[in-house]
Short mmCIF file of C-alpha atoms in Angstrom, two decimals:
data_model
loop_
_atom_site.label_atom_id
_atom_site.label_comp_id
_atom_site.label_asym_id
_atom_site.label_seq_id
_atom_site.Cartn_x
_atom_site.Cartn_y
_atom_site.Cartn_z
CA MET A 179 3.50 -25.40 26.17
CA GLY A 180 2.26 -22.81 28.66
CA ASP A 181 0.67 -24.44 31.65
CA THR A 182 -1.93 -26.38 29.68
CA PRO A 183 -1.24 -30.03 30.12
CA GLY A 184 -1.86 -32.39 27.29
CA ILE A 185 -1.10 -32.81 23.67
CA ASP A 186 -3.18 -31.54 20.80
CA VAL A 187 -3.93 -34.98 19.66
CA GLU A 188 -6.35 -33.83 17.01
CA THR A 189 -3.55 -32.55 14.92
CA THR A 190 -0.69 -34.93 15.49
CA HIS A 191 -1.22 -37.72 13.09
CA GLN A 192 -2.36 -38.39 9.50
CA HIS A 193 -5.22 -40.63 8.48
CA PRO A 194 -3.93 -43.98 7.35
CA SER A 195 -6.57 -44.90 4.84
CA GLY A 196 -6.11 -41.90 2.43
CA ALA A 197 -9.39 -40.38 3.33
CA ARG A 198 -9.99 -37.02 1.73
CA VAL A 199 -10.25 -35.10 4.95
CA SER A 200 -7.20 -35.03 7.21
CA VAL A 201 -7.70 -36.32 10.73
CA SER A 202 -6.74 -32.96 12.21
CA ASP A 203 -9.25 -31.04 10.16
CA LEU A 204 -11.84 -33.71 10.83
CA ASN A 205 -11.30 -33.64 14.56
CA ALA A 206 -11.22 -29.86 14.77
CA TRP A 207 -14.41 -29.63 12.80
CA PHE A 208 -16.07 -32.34 14.85
CA ALA A 209 -15.10 -30.71 18.15
CA ARG A 210 -16.21 -27.25 16.94
CA GLU A 211 -19.39 -28.10 15.11
CA ILE A 212 -20.78 -31.39 16.31
CA LEU A 213 -19.87 -31.87 19.99
CA PRO A 214 -21.77 -28.77 21.00
CA LEU A 215 -24.90 -30.31 19.58
CA GLU A 216 -24.95 -33.16 22.03
CA SER A 217 -27.71 -31.91 24.28
CA ALA A 218 -29.87 -30.87 21.32
CA LEU A 219 -29.43 -34.24 19.65
CA MET A 220 -30.12 -36.11 22.90
CA GLN A 221 -33.29 -34.16 23.21
CA PHE A 222 -34.30 -34.98 19.69
CA LEU A 223 -33.55 -38.64 20.19
CA ARG A 224 -35.43 -38.79 23.49
CA ARG A 225 -38.47 -37.47 21.78
CA GLY A 226 -38.24 -40.04 18.95
CA TRP A 227 -37.28 -43.10 20.94
CA ARG A 228 -39.18 -44.47 23.84
CA ASN A 229 -36.58 -46.38 25.68
CA ARG A 230 -34.57 -43.69 27.34
CA ASN A 231 -31.84 -46.08 28.36
CA ASP A 232 -30.80 -46.41 24.72
CA VAL A 233 -30.59 -42.73 24.02
CA GLU A 234 -27.07 -42.22 25.17
CA ASP A 235 -25.85 -45.04 22.97
CA LEU A 236 -27.97 -43.80 20.07
CA CYS A 237 -26.38 -40.33 20.35
CA HIS A 238 -22.95 -41.89 20.43
CA ASP A 239 -23.94 -43.76 17.31
CA VAL A 240 -25.08 -40.60 15.60
CA PHE A 241 -21.70 -39.02 16.40
CA VAL A 242 -19.93 -42.06 14.90
CA HIS A 243 -21.99 -41.84 11.73
CA ILE A 244 -21.34 -38.20 11.38
CA TYR A 245 -17.68 -38.70 11.94
CA GLU A 246 -17.39 -41.47 9.36
CA SER A 247 -19.28 -39.54 6.82
CA ALA A 248 -17.28 -36.33 7.46
CA SER A 249 -14.06 -38.27 7.02
CA ARG A 250 -14.97 -38.47 3.34
CA GLU A 251 -16.31 -34.99 3.03
CA ILE A 252 -17.07 -32.43 5.65
CA PRO A 253 -20.72 -31.42 5.37
CA HIS A 254 -21.75 -27.80 5.35
CA PRO A 255 -23.72 -26.59 7.19
CA ALA A 256 -23.09 -29.03 10.11
CA ARG A 257 -26.22 -28.67 12.16
CA PRO A 258 -28.88 -29.70 9.62
CA PHE A 259 -26.66 -32.58 8.60
CA ALA A 260 -26.32 -33.74 12.16
CA PHE A 261 -30.06 -33.75 12.67
CA ALA A 262 -30.57 -35.54 9.34
CA VAL A 263 -28.26 -38.29 10.52
CA ALA A 264 -30.07 -38.54 13.76
CA ARG A 265 -33.39 -38.67 12.10
CA ASN A 266 -32.30 -41.35 9.59
CA LEU A 267 -30.78 -43.43 12.33
CA LEU A 268 -34.01 -43.19 14.34
CA ILE A 269 -36.10 -44.20 11.39
CA ASP A 270 -33.74 -47.00 10.68
CA ARG A 271 -33.88 -48.27 14.26
CA ILE A 272 -37.67 -48.02 14.34
CA ARG A 273 -37.85 -50.19 11.22
CA ARG A 274 -35.38 -52.72 12.39
CA GLU A 275 -36.93 -53.11 15.86
CA ASN A 276 -40.19 -53.47 13.96
CA ILE A 277 -41.87 -51.08 16.28
CA VAL A 278 -44.69 -49.61 14.34
CA SER A 279 -44.91 -46.68 16.56
CA ILE A 280 -47.06 -44.10 14.85
CA GLU A 281 -46.55 -41.64 17.63
CA ALA A 282 -42.79 -41.95 17.32
CA VAL A 283 -42.80 -41.23 13.62
CA ALA A 284 -45.49 -38.60 13.78
CA ASP A 285 -43.72 -36.93 16.57
CA MET A 286 -40.53 -36.73 14.52
CA GLU A 287 -42.36 -35.28 11.63
CA THR A 288 -43.73 -32.52 13.77
CA LEU A 289 -40.76 -31.96 15.95
CA GLY A 290 -39.83 -28.97 13.84
CA ILE A 291 -36.37 -28.78 15.26
CA SER A 292 -34.92 -25.59 13.93
CA VAL A 293 -31.67 -26.60 12.34
CA ASP A 294 -30.09 -23.28 11.57
CA GLU A 295 -31.01 -20.72 14.08
CA PRO A 296 -28.44 -18.13 15.02
CA GLY A 297 -26.69 -18.69 18.23
CA PRO A 298 -27.35 -16.37 21.22
CA ASP A 299 -24.92 -13.76 22.34
CA ARG A 300 -21.55 -15.26 22.82
CA SER A 301 -20.69 -13.70 26.12
CA ALA A 302 -23.92 -15.19 27.48
CA ILE A 303 -22.80 -18.59 26.18
CA ALA A 304 -19.40 -18.09 27.73
CA ARG A 305 -20.90 -17.23 31.10
CA GLN A 306 -23.37 -20.07 30.81
CA GLU A 307 -20.67 -22.46 29.82
CA LEU A 308 -18.67 -21.55 32.96
CA ARG A 309 -21.75 -22.07 35.01
CA ARG A 310 -22.40 -25.45 33.48
CA LEU A 311 -18.74 -26.43 34.14
CA GLN A 312 -19.01 -25.34 37.74
CA THR A 313 -22.29 -27.17 38.19
CA ALA A 314 -20.90 -30.26 36.54
CA LEU A 315 -17.82 -30.11 38.81
CA ASN A 316 -19.85 -29.72 41.93
CA GLY A 317 -22.10 -32.58 40.80
CA LEU A 318 -19.20 -35.07 40.83
CA PRO A 319 -18.96 -37.62 43.62
CA GLU A 320 -16.70 -36.17 46.29
CA LYS A 321 -13.49 -38.15 45.67
CA TRP A 322 -13.65 -37.51 41.92
CA ARG A 323 -14.42 -33.91 42.48
CA GLN A 324 -11.45 -33.44 44.86
CA THR A 325 -9.20 -35.17 42.43
CA VAL A 326 -10.34 -33.04 39.49
CA VAL A 327 -9.99 -29.84 41.59
CA MET A 328 -6.42 -30.74 42.71
CA ARG A 329 -5.43 -31.51 39.16
CA LYS A 330 -7.31 -28.92 37.17
CA ILE A 331 -7.47 -25.95 39.42
CA GLU A 332 -4.51 -26.39 41.75
CA GLY A 333 -2.32 -28.16 39.15
CA LEU A 334 -0.98 -30.76 41.56
CA SER A 335 1.03 -33.84 40.35
CA ARG A 336 -0.24 -37.39 40.78
CA PRO A 337 2.09 -38.11 43.77
CA GLU A 338 0.95 -34.86 45.43
CA ILE A 339 -2.70 -35.72 44.99
CA ALA A 340 -2.13 -39.28 46.25
CA ALA A 341 -0.42 -37.88 49.40
CA ARG A 342 -3.20 -35.37 50.04
CA LEU A 343 -6.00 -37.94 49.60
CA GLY A 344 -4.02 -40.66 51.35
CA VAL A 345 -4.50 -43.13 48.49
CA ALA A 346 -2.28 -44.97 45.98
CA GLU A 347 -1.29 -43.19 42.78
CA ALA A 348 -3.16 -45.79 40.78
CA THR A 349 -6.30 -44.81 42.70
CA VAL A 350 -5.70 -41.18 41.81
CA SER A 351 -5.54 -42.25 38.14
CA GLN A 352 -8.74 -44.07 38.51
CA TYR A 353 -10.52 -41.18 40.30
CA LEU A 354 -9.27 -38.79 37.65
CA ALA A 355 -10.35 -40.86 34.68
CA GLN A 356 -13.78 -41.43 36.19
CA GLY A 357 -14.00 -37.75 37.09
CA MET A 358 -13.12 -36.72 33.55
CA ALA A 359 -15.81 -39.02 32.09
CA ALA A 360 -18.44 -37.88 34.56
CA LEU A 361 -17.55 -34.24 34.04
CA ALA A 362 -18.23 -34.59 30.34
CA ASP A 363 -21.55 -36.40 30.99
CA LEU A 364 -22.75 -33.85 33.54
CA PHE A 365 -21.62 -30.96 31.38
CA HIS A 366 -23.89 -32.24 28.60
CA THR A 367 -26.67 -33.53 30.85
CA GLU A 368 -27.25 -30.16 32.39
CA ALA A 369 -27.63 -28.44 29.04
CA GLY A 370 -30.10 -31.06 27.99
CA ASP A 371 -32.38 -30.33 30.84
CA GLY A 372 -33.50 -27.03 29.39
CA PRO A 373 -36.64 -26.73 27.32
CA SER A 374 -34.85 -25.53 24.21
CA ASP A 375 -33.55 -27.70 21.45
CA THR A 376 -30.45 -25.57 20.94
CA GLY A 377 -28.85 -26.46 24.20
CA ASN A 378 -27.77 -22.89 24.40
CA THR A 379 -30.59 -20.92 25.88
CA PRO A 380 -30.92 -21.11 29.62
CA MET B 96 -19.50 -49.11 12.21
CA THR B 97 -18.59 -52.48 13.64
CA GLY B 98 -20.66 -54.76 15.80
CA GLU B 99 -24.19 -55.95 15.49
CA PRO B 100 -26.44 -53.51 13.73
CA HIS B 101 -29.32 -53.90 16.14
CA LYS B 102 -27.29 -52.98 19.20
CA PRO B 103 -25.66 -49.66 19.07
CA ALA B 104 -22.11 -49.48 20.25
CA SER B 105 -21.96 -48.92 23.99
CA ALA B 106 -21.22 -45.30 24.59
CA LYS B 107 -20.26 -46.02 28.13
CA ASP B 108 -17.50 -48.48 27.21
CA ALA B 109 -15.96 -46.21 24.64
CA ARG B 110 -16.14 -43.24 26.96
CA ALA B 111 -14.52 -45.08 29.81
CA GLU B 112 -11.66 -46.11 27.61
CA ALA B 113 -11.34 -42.60 26.30
CA SER B 114 -11.09 -41.04 29.70
CA ALA B 115 -8.55 -43.68 30.74
CA TRP B 116 -6.38 -42.55 27.77
CA LEU B 117 -6.86 -38.91 28.61
CA GLU B 118 -5.87 -39.58 32.20
CA ARG B 119 -2.67 -41.35 31.09
CA ARG B 120 -1.80 -38.31 29.06
CA GLU B 121 -2.71 -35.86 31.75
CA PHE B 122 0.28 -36.23 33.98
CA GLY B 123 2.81 -35.74 31.24
CA GLN B 124 4.44 -39.14 31.24
CA TRP B 125 3.48 -39.70 27.64
CA SER B 126 5.98 -41.56 25.49
CA PRO B 127 6.06 -42.09 21.77
CA THR B 128 5.02 -45.64 22.54
CA ASP B 129 1.99 -44.35 24.38
CA GLN B 130 1.21 -42.11 21.45
CA ALA B 131 1.48 -45.09 19.06
CA ALA B 132 -0.79 -47.15 21.21
CA PHE B 133 -3.25 -44.35 21.48
CA ASP B 134 -3.26 -43.83 17.78
CA ALA B 135 -3.92 -47.52 17.20
CA TRP B 136 -6.83 -47.35 19.59
CA ALA B 137 -8.31 -44.18 18.19
CA GLU B 138 -7.99 -45.34 14.60
CA ALA B 139 -9.45 -48.78 15.35
CA ALA B 140 -12.98 -47.28 15.39
CA PRO B 141 -14.45 -43.91 14.99
CA ALA B 142 -16.46 -44.62 18.14
CA ASN B 143 -13.19 -44.44 20.06
CA MET B 144 -12.11 -41.23 18.48
CA VAL B 145 -15.47 -39.62 18.91
CA ALA B 146 -15.61 -40.61 22.57
CA PHE B 147 -12.12 -39.27 23.08
CA LEU B 148 -12.81 -35.90 21.38
CA ARG B 149 -15.89 -35.55 23.55
CA VAL B 150 -14.19 -36.09 26.94
CA GLU B 151 -11.12 -34.11 25.92
CA GLN B 152 -13.14 -31.12 24.88
CA VAL B 153 -14.90 -30.77 28.23
CA TRP B 154 -11.62 -31.45 30.04
CA GLN B 155 -9.91 -28.67 28.08
CA ARG B 156 -12.72 -26.32 28.69
CA ALA B 157 -12.53 -27.02 32.35
CA ASP B 158 -9.37 -24.92 32.26
CA ARG B 159 -11.70 -22.06 32.69
CA LEU B 160 -12.51 -23.31 36.18
CA ARG B 161 -9.07 -22.11 37.18
CA ALA B 162 -10.59 -18.71 37.29
CA LEU B 163 -12.03 -19.93 40.56
CA GLY B 164 -8.69 -20.10 42.23
CA ARG B 165 -9.72 -21.95 45.34
CA PRO B 166 -12.95 -23.65 44.48
CA MET B 167 -16.23 -23.14 46.29
CA ARG B 168 -17.20 -26.25 48.25
CA PRO B 169 -20.57 -27.67 47.49
CA ALA B 170 -23.10 -27.96 50.19
CA PRO B 171 -22.27 -30.90 52.34
CA GLN B 172 -23.67 -34.07 50.86
CA GLU B 173 -23.19 -37.70 51.55
CA VAL B 174 -20.98 -39.35 48.97
CA PRO B 175 -23.64 -40.98 46.78
CA ARG B 176 -23.42 -44.76 46.35
CA HIS B 177 -24.52 -44.37 42.83
CA PRO B 178 -22.83 -41.39 41.32
CA LEU B 179 -25.68 -40.22 39.18
CA SER B 180 -28.64 -40.96 41.42
CA ILE B 181 -28.75 -37.79 43.44
CA LEU B 182 -27.84 -35.68 40.51
CA PRO B 183 -30.99 -33.71 39.87
CA LYS B 184 -31.28 -32.38 43.40
CA LEU B 185 -27.53 -31.67 43.69
CA VAL B 186 -27.51 -29.94 40.30
CA ALA B 187 -30.38 -27.72 41.39
CA ALA B 188 -28.67 -26.89 44.68
CA VAL B 189 -25.30 -26.09 43.24
CA ALA B 190 -26.77 -24.24 40.28
CA ILE B 191 -28.19 -21.71 42.77
CA LEU B 192 -24.90 -21.48 44.62
CA ALA B 193 -22.94 -21.23 41.51
CA THR B 194 -25.08 -18.39 40.19
CA ILE B 195 -24.70 -16.43 43.38
CA GLY B 196 -20.95 -16.96 43.40
CA MET B 197 -20.47 -16.23 39.76
CA GLY B 198 -19.43 -12.61 39.76
CA ALA B 199 -16.56 -13.10 42.23
CA TRP B 200 -14.75 -15.73 40.18
CA PHE B 201 -15.83 -14.99 36.71
CA TYR B 202 -12.48 -13.53 35.72
CA GLY B 203 -9.15 -15.12 36.28
CA PRO B 204 -6.42 -12.99 37.78
CA VAL B 205 -3.58 -14.79 36.26
CA GLU B 206 -1.64 -14.14 33.13
CA ARG B 207 -1.30 -17.27 31.07
CA ALA B 208 0.80 -18.26 28.08
CA TYR B 209 -0.68 -20.14 25.11
CA GLU B 210 1.49 -21.77 22.49
CA THR B 211 1.08 -23.74 19.36
CA PRO B 212 3.85 -25.77 17.68
CA ILE B 213 4.32 -25.78 13.94
CA GLY B 214 1.29 -27.06 12.10
CA ILE B 215 -1.11 -26.80 15.07
CA ARG B 216 -3.99 -24.39 15.63
CA LYS B 217 -5.69 -23.77 18.86
CA THR B 218 -8.76 -21.76 20.01
CA ILE B 219 -8.86 -20.00 23.40
CA THR B 220 -12.11 -18.75 24.92
CA PHE B 221 -11.77 -16.23 27.70
CA ALA B 222 -14.13 -15.72 30.65
CA ASP B 223 -15.65 -12.61 28.97
CA GLY B 224 -16.58 -14.56 25.85
CA SER B 225 -13.80 -13.23 23.66
CA ARG B 226 -12.13 -15.80 21.47
CA VAL B 227 -8.63 -16.02 20.11
CA GLU B 228 -7.56 -18.48 17.47
CA LEU B 229 -3.85 -19.19 17.39
CA ASN B 230 -2.29 -20.13 14.08
CA THR B 231 0.80 -22.32 13.61
CA ASP B 232 3.93 -21.62 15.58
CA THR B 233 2.48 -18.92 17.82
CA VAL B 234 3.04 -17.67 21.36
CA LEU B 235 0.43 -15.47 23.07
CA ARG B 236 0.30 -14.28 26.63
CA ALA B 237 -2.98 -13.04 27.93
CA ARG B 238 -4.67 -11.69 31.03
CA VAL B 239 -8.35 -10.99 31.22
CA THR B 240 -9.57 -9.47 34.43
CA PRO B 241 -12.31 -7.02 35.51
CA ASN B 242 -9.57 -4.37 35.60
CA GLY B 243 -8.16 -4.80 32.14
CA ARG B 244 -7.95 -7.06 29.24
CA TYR B 245 -4.77 -7.50 27.38
CA ALA B 246 -2.80 -9.99 25.28
CA GLU B 247 0.72 -9.90 23.91
CA LEU B 248 1.49 -11.65 20.67
CA VAL B 249 5.06 -12.82 21.22
CA LYS B 250 5.27 -14.43 17.80
CA GLY B 251 3.12 -15.96 15.07
CA GLU B 252 -0.43 -15.09 14.12
CA ALA B 253 -3.74 -14.92 15.91
CA PHE B 254 -7.36 -14.12 14.98
CA PHE B 255 -9.14 -12.13 17.69
CA ASP B 256 -12.83 -12.05 18.12
CA ILE B 257 -13.41 -9.63 20.95
CA GLN B 258 -16.51 -9.05 23.03
CA HIS B 259 -16.62 -5.32 23.00
CA ASP B 260 -16.75 -3.44 26.26
CA ALA B 261 -16.28 0.32 25.89
CA ALA B 262 -15.34 0.64 29.53
CA LEU B 263 -12.76 -2.09 29.20
CA PRO B 264 -10.90 -2.10 25.94
CA PHE B 265 -9.06 -5.18 24.85
CA THR B 266 -5.53 -4.31 23.86
CA VAL B 267 -3.04 -6.48 21.99
CA LEU B 268 0.66 -5.73 22.26
CA ALA B 269 2.94 -6.83 19.47
CA GLY B 270 6.45 -5.57 19.53
CA ALA B 271 6.54 -1.78 19.53
CA TYR B 272 2.85 -1.44 18.63
CA ARG B 273 -0.43 -1.65 20.45
CA VAL B 274 -3.73 -2.64 18.82
CA THR B 275 -6.88 -1.54 20.67
CA ASP B 276 -10.18 -3.08 19.95
CA LEU B 277 -13.16 -0.82 19.34
CA GLY B 278 -15.58 -3.71 18.83
CA THR B 279 -13.86 -6.08 16.66
CA LYS B 280 -12.60 -9.08 14.72
CA PHE B 281 -8.96 -8.75 13.63
CA ILE B 282 -5.86 -10.70 12.82
CA VAL B 283 -2.38 -9.84 14.10
CA ARG B 284 0.60 -11.49 12.58
CA ARG B 285 4.09 -10.95 13.89
CA GLU B 286 7.30 -11.97 12.20
CA ALA B 287 10.93 -10.74 12.56
CA GLY B 288 10.86 -7.09 11.76
CA ARG B 289 7.33 -7.00 10.55
CA LEU B 290 3.91 -6.67 12.03
CA GLU B 291 0.64 -6.96 10.15
CA VAL B 292 -2.82 -6.16 11.51
CA THR B 293 -5.90 -7.01 9.38
CA LEU B 294 -9.28 -5.67 10.49
CA VAL B 295 -12.11 -8.10 9.52
CA GLU B 296 -15.03 -6.52 11.27
CA GLY B 297 -15.79 -3.57 13.54
CA SER B 298 -13.15 -1.03 14.33
CA ALA B 299 -9.72 -0.99 15.93
CA GLU B 300 -6.75 1.29 16.24
CA VAL B 301 -3.03 0.69 15.91
CA GLU B 302 -0.44 2.87 17.55
CA PRO B 303 3.25 2.77 18.26
CA ILE B 304 4.04 2.61 21.96
CA ALA B 305 7.81 2.84 21.98
CA GLU B 306 10.03 5.92 21.55
CA GLY B 307 11.38 6.43 18.00
CA VAL B 308 9.06 3.99 16.39
CA PRO B 309 7.74 5.27 13.07
CA GLY B 310 4.08 5.73 12.46
CA LYS B 311 1.23 7.38 14.25
CA ARG B 312 -2.06 6.29 15.76
CA THR B 313 -4.18 4.82 12.96
CA VAL B 314 -7.90 3.84 13.07
CA LEU B 315 -8.83 0.95 10.89
CA VAL B 316 -12.02 0.16 9.04
CA PRO B 317 -12.94 -3.43 7.80
CA GLY B 318 -10.68 -4.62 5.06
CA ASP B 319 -7.80 -2.40 6.18
CA ILE B 320 -4.39 -3.97 6.53
CA VAL B 321 -1.68 -2.15 8.42
CA VAL B 322 1.85 -3.27 7.94
CA ALA B 323 4.38 -1.97 10.32
CA SER B 324 7.98 -2.38 9.43
CA ALA B 325 11.16 -0.32 9.58
CA ASP B 326 9.58 2.02 7.08
CA GLY B 327 6.68 2.86 9.39
CA LEU B 328 3.01 2.07 9.15
CA LYS B 329 1.43 1.47 5.80
CA VAL B 330 -2.29 0.92 5.27
CA THR B 331 -3.61 -1.06 2.37
CA LYS B 332 -7.06 -2.45 1.54
CA LYS B 333 -8.30 -5.89 0.75
CA THR B 334 -11.52 -7.01 -0.88
CA SER B 335 -13.65 -9.32 1.14
CA PRO B 336 -12.84 -12.47 -0.96
CA ALA B 337 -9.15 -11.77 -0.51
CA LEU B 338 -9.73 -11.31 3.21
CA ALA B 339 -11.59 -14.63 3.31
CA ASN B 340 -8.64 -16.28 1.62
CA GLN B 341 -6.28 -14.71 4.07
CA MET B 342 -8.31 -16.25 6.96
CA ALA B 343 -8.48 -19.67 5.39
CA TRP B 344 -5.96 -21.00 7.96
CA ARG B 345 -8.70 -20.90 10.47
CA ARG B 346 -10.21 -23.81 8.49
CA GLY B 347 -6.86 -25.49 8.08
CA LEU B 348 -6.53 -24.26 4.45
CA LEU B 349 -4.23 -22.21 2.30
CA ILE B 350 -5.94 -20.44 -0.59
CA PHE B 351 -3.79 -19.02 -3.35
CA ASN B 352 -4.95 -16.68 -6.00
CA HIS B 353 -2.19 -15.77 -8.41
CA ALA B 354 0.41 -16.35 -5.78
CA THR B 355 4.01 -16.87 -6.80
CA LEU B 356 5.43 -20.24 -6.01
CA ALA B 357 7.92 -18.54 -3.80
CA ASP B 358 5.16 -16.91 -1.76
CA ALA B 359 3.18 -20.14 -1.65
CA ALA B 360 6.19 -22.10 -0.44
CA ALA B 361 6.87 -19.51 2.27
CA GLN B 362 3.27 -19.99 3.44
CA PHE B 363 3.57 -23.75 3.57
CA ASN B 364 6.84 -23.45 5.46
CA ARG B 365 5.01 -21.76 8.30
CA TYR B 366 2.90 -24.76 8.86
CA ASN B 367 5.18 -27.68 8.28
CA THR B 368 8.50 -28.99 9.49
CA LYS B 369 8.99 -30.44 6.02
CA ARG B 370 10.18 -27.41 4.04
CA LEU B 371 9.72 -26.41 0.45
CA ILE B 372 12.86 -24.97 -1.01
CA ILE B 373 12.77 -22.94 -4.24
CA THR B 374 15.93 -21.16 -5.34
CA ALA B 375 15.62 -20.96 -9.07
CA PRO B 376 14.00 -17.62 -10.16
CA SER B 377 12.30 -19.30 -13.09
CA VAL B 378 10.49 -21.47 -10.60
CA ALA B 379 9.94 -18.84 -7.92
CA ARG B 380 8.10 -16.38 -10.15
CA ARG B 381 5.52 -18.74 -11.62
CA THR B 382 2.10 -18.10 -10.22
CA ILE B 383 -0.49 -20.56 -8.99
CA GLY B 384 -4.08 -20.60 -7.70
CA GLY B 385 -5.86 -23.18 -5.66
CA THR B 386 -6.78 -24.50 -2.28
CA PHE B 387 -4.59 -26.79 -0.20
CA PRO B 388 -4.65 -28.14 3.31
CA THR B 389 -2.01 -26.32 5.36
CA SER B 390 -0.30 -29.64 5.75
CA GLY B 391 -0.38 -30.37 1.98
CA VAL B 392 3.31 -29.81 1.17
CA GLU B 393 3.59 -32.95 -0.86
CA GLU B 394 0.34 -32.32 -2.79
CA PHE B 395 1.61 -28.88 -3.61
CA ALA B 396 4.96 -30.23 -4.87
CA GLU B 397 3.08 -32.71 -7.03
CA VAL B 398 1.03 -29.95 -8.51
CA ALA B 399 4.09 -27.98 -9.28
CA LYS B 400 5.54 -31.02 -10.95
CA GLY B 401 2.36 -31.97 -12.82
CA VAL B 402 1.32 -28.45 -13.97
CA PHE B 403 4.68 -26.83 -14.65
CA GLY B 404 6.84 -29.93 -15.27
CA PHE B 405 9.31 -28.96 -12.54
CA ARG B 406 11.52 -31.56 -10.84
CA ILE B 407 10.87 -32.51 -7.28
CA GLU B 408 13.79 -33.66 -5.14
CA ASN B 409 13.40 -35.03 -1.61
CA ARG B 410 16.41 -34.08 0.45
CA GLY B 411 15.85 -35.23 3.97
CA ASN B 412 13.35 -32.81 5.49
CA ASP B 413 13.40 -30.61 2.44
CA ILE B 414 11.51 -30.78 -0.79
CA VAL B 415 13.34 -28.88 -3.52
CA ILE B 416 11.35 -27.66 -6.56
CA ALA B 417 13.81 -27.17 -9.45
CA PRO B 418 13.36 -26.31 -13.12
#
């Protein structure tokens, strides 16, 4: 399999419950259409929900709702659907928490998130993505960063990394898992810092 | 969703578990037992699967950091006690460094091989923004550098979406032929003794590059399909709906429009280890239309049975459709 480690998990097993969309199609769709919306959705949610500590969980919840719904039928186009889910979830939460926050609701009405704008030039995105990856990598705590670099860039094995860092292999695993999680977080955090709601424009 | 409705599922927990799974898979000691345990975890809740897809996607994309070779070290910083607390400052600092350093490591010098097993698709994005989607059972080697951009399709099928650069054409080698992009989306499919190039958008040229190979340099316009075989190069045209059907694999679909059952079975057999066998001519020449998932061998056999009244026999890994 070339030198890319890992298994294409998204396409290796079938859905058990007889859902209409196969797991492989669903996962490929989700990765392609929905995951890139994270920073835009986070921004949308941050504007509609006061407690910023909840926003990460809310966004995860939005993903879960989208995924479940798409397992029955994949919605087209994806972007407006994702924002509709986020919006409904927010309204739902606002009702349940019994927060009569007029600002929150009004704000959502006027957010005017553009749900179907064309993406910017792809080479610009590619360049920007590489920059975001690099920034995310360099933003990792040192041990995690070293571990990720040794694995991802230098392609070292677990014993080799353990020897270089002078730690147990189990510790390498821990660093790497934490590094992977933080890399994903930082990758999306950075995009969310921009002023745009697309997450694509610098 | 499970759990209390008022409290959203903890993203952190699901993500920590997801990255632990990804880490276990990363070093290649991944047994069928691991896979089964992983499947059980992923299927237990969409929250798990979603968290996994998210961390996996960024991890896969981080392949592009290899273009760095030896990485730049960030400005010396104390190891933060709380990993995210010094983030904003650090992000600002390294963003500047990263921007300055960009040009030098933007392209990777190394040739890499990309493969897909039967039934799997994969998308590669290169440093220049060009994208290649590999279809089932495909091997592609590629090198994208400031001095040249090329790929070799060793076998299978790939959809190329190339960022055009007049000074740096992207060439695709396939057997005895070379395809050169002139600003383009195109598909190349290579099988034993046969090469097919379909131009979807833009412009491209196909030329033989070996001695004694039939055919001459041919410039394609959208909708053109060039088939290179022992008889030389032959250009035909496709309407855009037909073209869209031909590209349905990119969405995991096979779309048939008056296809013979023999042709349809041959298509399914590219994507599945479970094979459809049709030997009777009376079955083979019947035509069918419809849309199926590429993995839908059994559905297809059921349709053949239901619509035409054919018999279906399961023989080990084969499904035989007989009159």
